[in-house]
């Protein structure tokens, strides 16, 4: 079932899992079902309780789209490209949070602010590695931000995150694996996984734009994963506990 | 908060809401929160219980992306374009269901089959209207289908659905409004709304590709909306009751 063969030895030998979170010891069991009945009005509550950290060796969603739009270089080049992309993303999302707030969509403003902060986490992780490889490297200036209506900002956000998770980051992960740059491999891996959840959250917000709930968004301070609502115990990407998350 | 002013009179005068489902009478209350506590291990179960049918007059997610890739014609032209697009989608998803099944991703095979059937609903609705406007019109042949890995099929599916919900259908909805074609307006509106949920479901499947739950997918037979899991009472698009849905 999983595309776990290619590159598995390489990644394991790089010690990818030796990060800031507990090591994986048990097989994945991501959701504990607590069904309370099957009549129409009762609810099924799934609690996200991950036990395994995914990576390119163990997960099945690390392939690069066939028509890639990414210019791939060395890991240093790729770190700079990623920082530029993430700088664009964090700047846009912060601006689009203000657009949403001004238009009265407070729930969407919270999501944009949360995701803007998630991209700042990626920037700092990537900047630290870029500086190690090129002392004196400075972050790029934030770009001018196009502003659309609230719904189209969500669509633009989803499209950008899908590009990053299915094209840019998996392309950069391949190079980091080839170069044996374990730190970059871990940073790109976590960013890649987080972006896919960001895209899903944006589409959820698009679908419920006029029917918000009171659900809060929770940001993982380690990898930038975002959860909507209370029903989780830990980050599905890096296993950081819920108690460490920031609420929006 | 809502972009409810432009076109509201026009749409109401067309009787958009006089569809197959109950008329809207109450303000939107899409989610009934049934929180069971706020400690880490308890779960919040949101039951989707919609009371209002969204449309271009009342909902905020009907804007067309600025760089539209859609060739817009008369509503008859647009129906034919939509049928061609939906034929491609249903054919792809059926093929990609087989790819997923063969690779052991049964949950993703179920989602692709469910979404393939959802697009067939759209095709039949659009075909009926196209035939009314051009007796003798025949459906196009299904296209050849490119096959990727399971994860990239999900990404391709999400990209296609995002295009349809934020570009093709809202473009066609504008023309149907201008032409006063109420039937096409309703069909395009429901398809537009369903496609956005399809995109979200595909991203959820991408994110949980290796950590499936036992959740079933439920297809609304009226509009092609897809729900994941038990926690809903009715379709948020056309208000069809859960009991009428097909399980995958």
mmCIF file of C-alpha atoms in Angstrom, chain B residues 15-245:
data_model
loop_
_atom_site.group_PDB
_atom_site.id
_atom_site.type_symbol
_atom_site.label_atom_id
_atom_site.label_comp_id
_atom_site.label_asym_id
_atom_site.label_seq_id
_atom_site.Cartn_x
_atom_site.Cartn_y
_atom_site.Cartn_z
ATOM 1 C CA UNK B 15 -37.600 31.590 -8.432
ATOM 2 C CA UNK B 16 -34.245 29.906 -7.940
ATOM 3 C CA UNK B 17 -35.352 28.448 -4.671
ATOM 4 C CA UNK B 18 -38.403 26.691 -6.109
ATOM 5 C CA UNK B 19 -36.441 23.443 -6.469
ATOM 6 C CA UNK B 20 -37.061 19.933 -5.259
ATOM 7 C CA UNK B 21 -36.254 20.692 -1.637
ATOM 8 C CA UNK B 22 -38.090 22.637 1.092
ATOM 9 C CA UNK B 23 -38.049 26.413 0.804
ATOM 10 C CA UNK B 24 -35.714 28.323 3.065
ATOM 11 C CA UNK B 25 -37.604 29.882 5.930
ATOM 12 C CA UNK B 26 -35.087 30.333 8.716
ATOM 13 C CA UNK B 27 -31.696 31.991 8.920
ATOM 14 C CA UNK B 28 -28.675 29.776 8.417
ATOM 15 C CA UNK B 29 -27.636 27.622 11.346
ATOM 16 C CA UNK B 30 -25.358 25.110 9.747
ATOM 17 C CA UNK B 31 -23.804 23.500 12.752
ATOM 18 C CA UNK B 32 -25.257 22.541 16.092
ATOM 19 C CA UNK B 33 -22.423 22.368 18.543
ATOM 20 C CA UNK B 34 -22.708 19.580 21.048
ATOM 21 C CA UNK B 35 -19.538 20.117 22.997
ATOM 22 C CA UNK B 36 -18.981 17.513 25.661
ATOM 23 C CA UNK B 37 -16.262 19.244 27.623
ATOM 24 C CA UNK B 38 -13.025 21.048 27.017
ATOM 25 C CA UNK B 39 -10.371 18.763 28.437
ATOM 26 C CA UNK B 40 -7.876 17.288 26.028
ATOM 27 C CA UNK B 41 -9.386 13.849 25.546
ATOM 28 C CA UNK B 42 -13.040 14.786 25.135
ATOM 29 C CA UNK B 43 -14.386 15.472 21.690
ATOM 30 C CA UNK B 44 -16.481 18.208 20.163
ATOM 31 C CA UNK B 45 -19.010 16.742 17.770
ATOM 32 C CA UNK B 46 -20.424 19.135 15.199
ATOM 33 C CA UNK B 47 -23.567 17.882 13.517
ATOM 34 C CA UNK B 48 -24.208 19.459 10.145
ATOM 35 C CA UNK B 49 -27.828 20.547 10.257
ATOM 36 C CA UNK B 50 -28.340 23.102 7.487
ATOM 37 C CA UNK B 51 -31.478 25.224 7.235
ATOM 38 C CA UNK B 52 -30.694 27.427 4.245
ATOM 39 C CA UNK B 53 -29.882 26.715 0.627
ATOM 40 C CA UNK B 54 -27.038 28.913 -0.583
ATOM 41 C CA UNK B 55 -27.071 30.560 -3.995
ATOM 42 C CA UNK B 56 -25.330 33.397 -5.820
ATOM 43 C CA UNK B 57 -27.628 35.935 -4.181
ATOM 44 C CA UNK B 58 -27.095 34.853 -0.605
ATOM 45 C CA UNK B 59 -23.665 33.214 -0.476
ATOM 46 C CA UNK B 60 -20.243 34.847 -0.529
ATOM 47 C CA UNK B 61 -18.284 32.291 -2.556
ATOM 48 C CA UNK B 62 -19.580 32.846 -6.079
ATOM 49 C CA UNK B 63 -16.871 35.170 -7.396
ATOM 50 C CA UNK B 64 -14.909 34.216 -10.509
ATOM 51 C CA UNK B 65 -11.111 34.127 -10.326
ATOM 52 C CA UNK B 66 -9.448 37.080 -12.034
ATOM 53 C CA UNK B 67 -7.396 35.053 -14.500
ATOM 54 C CA UNK B 68 -10.279 32.970 -15.785
ATOM 55 C CA UNK B 69 -9.446 30.000 -18.007
ATOM 56 C CA UNK B 70 -13.061 29.477 -19.056
ATOM 57 C CA UNK B 71 -14.474 30.156 -22.531
ATOM 58 C CA UNK B 72 -17.909 31.554 -21.825
ATOM 59 C CA UNK B 73 -20.722 31.458 -24.384
ATOM 60 C CA UNK B 74 -24.505 31.240 -24.250
ATOM 61 C CA UNK B 75 -26.052 29.011 -21.618
ATOM 62 C CA UNK B 76 -26.426 26.281 -24.257
ATOM 63 C CA UNK B 77 -22.706 26.565 -25.086
ATOM 64 C CA UNK B 78 -21.932 26.568 -21.380
ATOM 65 C CA UNK B 79 -24.069 23.485 -20.722
ATOM 66 C CA UNK B 80 -22.134 21.644 -23.433
ATOM 67 C CA UNK B 81 -18.798 22.810 -21.992
ATOM 68 C CA UNK B 82 -19.886 21.738 -18.512
ATOM 69 C CA UNK B 83 -21.022 18.315 -19.777
ATOM 70 C CA UNK B 84 -17.654 17.826 -21.486
ATOM 71 C CA UNK B 85 -15.826 18.823 -18.292
ATOM 72 C CA UNK B 86 -17.974 16.610 -16.091
ATOM 73 C CA UNK B 87 -17.573 13.696 -18.522
ATOM 74 C CA UNK B 88 -13.827 14.042 -18.192
ATOM 75 C CA UNK B 89 -14.132 14.204 -14.418
ATOM 76 C CA UNK B 90 -16.408 11.184 -13.983
ATOM 77 C CA UNK B 91 -14.236 9.126 -16.342
ATOM 78 C CA UNK B 92 -11.017 10.079 -14.567
ATOM 79 C CA UNK B 93 -12.393 9.432 -11.103
ATOM 80 C CA UNK B 94 -13.727 5.993 -12.080
ATOM 81 C CA UNK B 95 -10.299 5.076 -13.493
ATOM 82 C CA UNK B 96 -8.500 6.516 -10.492
ATOM 83 C CA UNK B 97 -10.785 4.523 -8.161
ATOM 84 C CA UNK B 98 -9.438 1.382 -9.826
ATOM 85 C CA UNK B 99 -5.855 2.621 -9.429
ATOM 86 C CA UNK B 100 -6.490 3.235 -5.715
ATOM 87 C CA UNK B 101 -8.212 -0.111 -5.221
ATOM 88 C CA UNK B 102 -5.401 -1.978 -6.952
ATOM 89 C CA UNK B 103 -2.832 -0.228 -4.753
ATOM 90 C CA UNK B 104 -4.762 -1.108 -1.581
ATOM 91 C CA UNK B 105 -6.242 2.319 -0.781
ATOM 92 C CA UNK B 106 -9.844 1.178 -0.414
ATOM 93 C CA UNK B 107 -10.969 4.393 1.321
ATOM 94 C CA UNK B 108 -9.671 6.453 -1.592
ATOM 95 C CA UNK B 109 -11.238 4.096 -4.117
ATOM 96 C CA UNK B 110 -14.573 4.670 -2.348
ATOM 97 C CA UNK B 111 -14.135 8.452 -2.528
ATOM 98 C CA UNK B 112 -13.220 8.377 -6.234
ATOM 99 C CA UNK B 113 -16.209 6.133 -7.030
ATOM 100 C CA UNK B 114 -18.513 8.367 -4.989
ATOM 101 C CA UNK B 115 -17.240 11.516 -6.730
ATOM 102 C CA UNK B 116 -17.419 9.849 -10.147
ATOM 103 C CA UNK B 117 -21.111 9.186 -9.473
ATOM 104 C CA UNK B 118 -21.572 12.766 -8.231
ATOM 105 C CA UNK B 119 -20.354 14.086 -11.586
ATOM 106 C CA UNK B 120 -22.779 11.742 -13.369
ATOM 107 C CA UNK B 121 -25.598 13.497 -11.502
ATOM 108 C CA UNK B 122 -24.334 16.834 -12.842
ATOM 109 C CA UNK B 123 -24.044 15.428 -16.377
ATOM 110 C CA UNK B 124 -27.643 14.157 -16.371
ATOM 111 C CA UNK B 125 -29.023 17.447 -15.057
ATOM 112 C CA UNK B 126 -27.050 19.435 -17.626
ATOM 113 C CA UNK B 127 -27.814 17.013 -20.455
ATOM 114 C CA UNK B 128 -31.549 17.333 -19.829
ATOM 115 C CA UNK B 129 -31.325 21.117 -20.128
ATOM 116 C CA UNK B 130 -29.021 21.003 -23.177
ATOM 117 C CA UNK B 131 -31.469 18.694 -24.942
ATOM 118 C CA UNK B 132 -34.318 21.090 -24.187
ATOM 119 C CA UNK B 133 -32.376 23.909 -25.853
ATOM 120 C CA UNK B 134 -31.026 21.754 -28.695
ATOM 121 C CA UNK B 135 -33.103 18.644 -29.354
ATOM 122 C CA UNK B 136 -30.887 15.890 -30.694
ATOM 123 C CA UNK B 137 -27.766 17.025 -28.805
ATOM 124 C CA UNK B 138 -25.711 14.008 -27.821
ATOM 125 C CA UNK B 139 -23.243 13.610 -24.974
ATOM 126 C CA UNK B 140 -19.540 13.630 -25.867
ATOM 127 C CA UNK B 141 -17.432 10.486 -25.802
ATOM 128 C CA UNK B 142 -15.399 9.943 -22.603
ATOM 129 C CA UNK B 143 -11.764 11.018 -23.004
ATOM 130 C CA UNK B 144 -8.562 9.066 -22.519
ATOM 131 C CA UNK B 145 -7.534 9.270 -18.879
ATOM 132 C CA UNK B 146 -4.021 10.050 -17.634
ATOM 133 C CA UNK B 147 -3.100 7.981 -14.608
ATOM 134 C CA UNK B 148 -0.754 9.098 -11.870
ATOM 135 C CA UNK B 149 0.102 7.674 -8.476
ATOM 136 C CA UNK B 150 -2.783 7.650 -5.996
ATOM 137 C CA UNK B 151 -1.635 10.820 -4.239
ATOM 138 C CA UNK B 152 -1.213 12.747 -7.476
ATOM 139 C CA UNK B 153 -4.620 11.583 -8.705
ATOM 140 C CA UNK B 154 -6.045 13.221 -5.567
ATOM 141 C CA UNK B 155 -4.098 16.409 -6.285
ATOM 142 C CA UNK B 156 -5.275 16.441 -9.919
ATOM 143 C CA UNK B 157 -8.825 15.887 -8.720
ATOM 144 C CA UNK B 158 -8.602 18.752 -6.223
ATOM 145 C CA UNK B 159 -7.164 21.103 -8.845
ATOM 146 C CA UNK B 160 -9.945 20.259 -11.300
ATOM 147 C CA UNK B 161 -12.668 20.762 -8.701
ATOM 148 C CA UNK B 162 -11.185 24.094 -7.594
ATOM 149 C CA UNK B 163 -11.183 25.254 -11.227
ATOM 150 C CA UNK B 164 -14.834 24.293 -11.631
ATOM 151 C CA UNK B 165 -16.007 25.904 -8.390
ATOM 152 C CA UNK B 166 -14.095 29.177 -8.679
ATOM 153 C CA UNK B 167 -13.965 29.712 -12.445
ATOM 154 C CA UNK B 168 -16.144 27.603 -14.764
ATOM 155 C CA UNK B 169 -19.410 27.355 -12.849
ATOM 156 C CA UNK B 170 -19.529 30.884 -11.390
ATOM 157 C CA UNK B 171 -18.831 32.189 -14.939
ATOM 158 C CA UNK B 172 -21.726 30.140 -16.305
ATOM 159 C CA UNK B 173 -23.963 31.196 -13.418
ATOM 160 C CA UNK B 174 -23.535 34.852 -14.419
ATOM 161 C CA UNK B 175 -24.685 34.114 -17.972
ATOM 162 C CA UNK B 176 -27.637 32.031 -16.802
ATOM 163 C CA UNK B 177 -28.665 34.945 -14.568
ATOM 164 C CA UNK B 178 -28.370 37.386 -17.468
ATOM 165 C CA UNK B 179 -30.357 35.098 -19.772
ATOM 166 C CA UNK B 180 -32.970 34.468 -17.098
ATOM 167 C CA UNK B 181 -32.512 30.697 -17.455
ATOM 168 C CA UNK B 182 -33.649 29.624 -14.005
ATOM 169 C CA UNK B 183 -33.203 25.912 -14.552
ATOM 170 C CA UNK B 184 -29.592 26.293 -15.708
ATOM 171 C CA UNK B 185 -28.975 28.724 -12.856
ATOM 172 C CA UNK B 186 -30.065 26.125 -10.332
ATOM 173 C CA UNK B 187 -28.129 23.266 -11.937
ATOM 174 C CA UNK B 188 -24.913 25.297 -12.246
ATOM 175 C CA UNK B 189 -25.306 26.652 -8.702
ATOM 176 C CA UNK B 190 -25.633 23.243 -7.122
ATOM 177 C CA UNK B 191 -22.782 21.816 -9.180
ATOM 178 C CA UNK B 192 -20.559 24.785 -8.255
ATOM 179 C CA UNK B 193 -21.211 24.264 -4.565
ATOM 180 C CA UNK B 194 -20.737 20.482 -4.745
ATOM 181 C CA UNK B 195 -17.376 20.779 -6.552
ATOM 182 C CA UNK B 196 -15.911 22.852 -3.718
ATOM 183 C CA UNK B 197 -16.766 20.102 -1.238
ATOM 184 C CA UNK B 198 -15.277 17.501 -3.610
ATOM 185 C CA UNK B 199 -11.996 19.445 -3.595
ATOM 186 C CA UNK B 200 -12.001 19.532 0.212
ATOM 187 C CA UNK B 201 -12.698 15.784 0.395
ATOM 188 C CA UNK B 202 -9.813 15.070 -1.989
ATOM 189 C CA UNK B 203 -7.414 17.088 0.169
ATOM 190 C CA UNK B 204 -8.636 15.349 3.310
ATOM 191 C CA UNK B 205 -7.984 12.014 1.575
ATOM 192 C CA UNK B 206 -4.525 13.241 0.535
ATOM 193 C CA UNK B 207 -3.724 14.190 4.116
ATOM 194 C CA UNK B 208 -5.005 10.934 5.578
ATOM 195 C CA UNK B 209 -3.806 8.683 2.745
ATOM 196 C CA UNK B 210 -1.961 6.377 5.160
ATOM 197 C CA UNK B 211 -4.233 6.849 8.177
ATOM 198 C CA UNK B 212 -7.745 5.998 6.948
ATOM 199 C CA UNK B 213 -10.719 5.816 9.283
ATOM 200 C CA UNK B 214 -13.813 3.638 8.906
ATOM 201 C CA UNK B 215 -15.825 6.691 7.868
ATOM 202 C CA UNK B 216 -18.140 6.164 4.932
ATOM 203 C CA UNK B 217 -18.773 8.725 2.220
ATOM 204 C CA UNK B 218 -22.370 9.793 1.556
ATOM 205 C CA UNK B 219 -23.536 11.132 -1.819
ATOM 206 C CA UNK B 220 -26.515 13.454 -2.162
ATOM 207 C CA UNK B 221 -28.578 12.090 -5.071
ATOM 208 C CA UNK B 222 -29.994 15.532 -5.902
ATOM 209 C CA UNK B 223 -26.929 17.788 -6.193
ATOM 210 C CA UNK B 224 -23.797 15.614 -5.889
ATOM 211 C CA UNK B 225 -22.668 16.895 -2.457
ATOM 212 C CA UNK B 226 -20.453 14.407 -0.606
ATOM 213 C CA UNK B 227 -20.277 14.098 3.180
ATOM 214 C CA UNK B 228 -17.624 12.120 5.060
ATOM 215 C CA UNK B 229 -18.842 10.386 8.190
ATOM 216 C CA UNK B 230 -22.136 10.129 10.054
ATOM 217 C CA UNK B 231 -22.387 13.593 11.556
ATOM 218 C CA UNK B 232 -24.961 15.286 9.340
ATOM 219 C CA UNK B 233 -28.699 15.461 8.970
ATOM 220 C CA UNK B 234 -29.162 16.958 5.505
ATOM 221 C CA UNK B 235 -27.382 18.270 2.419
ATOM 222 C CA UNK B 236 -25.947 21.764 3.018
ATOM 223 C CA UNK B 237 -26.536 22.606 -0.655
ATOM 224 C CA UNK B 238 -30.071 21.388 -1.483
ATOM 225 C CA UNK B 239 -31.287 20.272 1.986
ATOM 226 C CA UNK B 240 -32.049 16.700 0.838
ATOM 227 C CA UNK B 241 -32.287 14.500 3.968
ATOM 228 C CA UNK B 242 -29.481 12.128 4.983
ATOM 229 C CA UNK B 243 -31.865 9.181 4.498
ATOM 230 C CA UNK B 244 -31.847 9.820 0.746
ATOM 231 C CA UNK B 245 -28.031 9.702 0.470
#
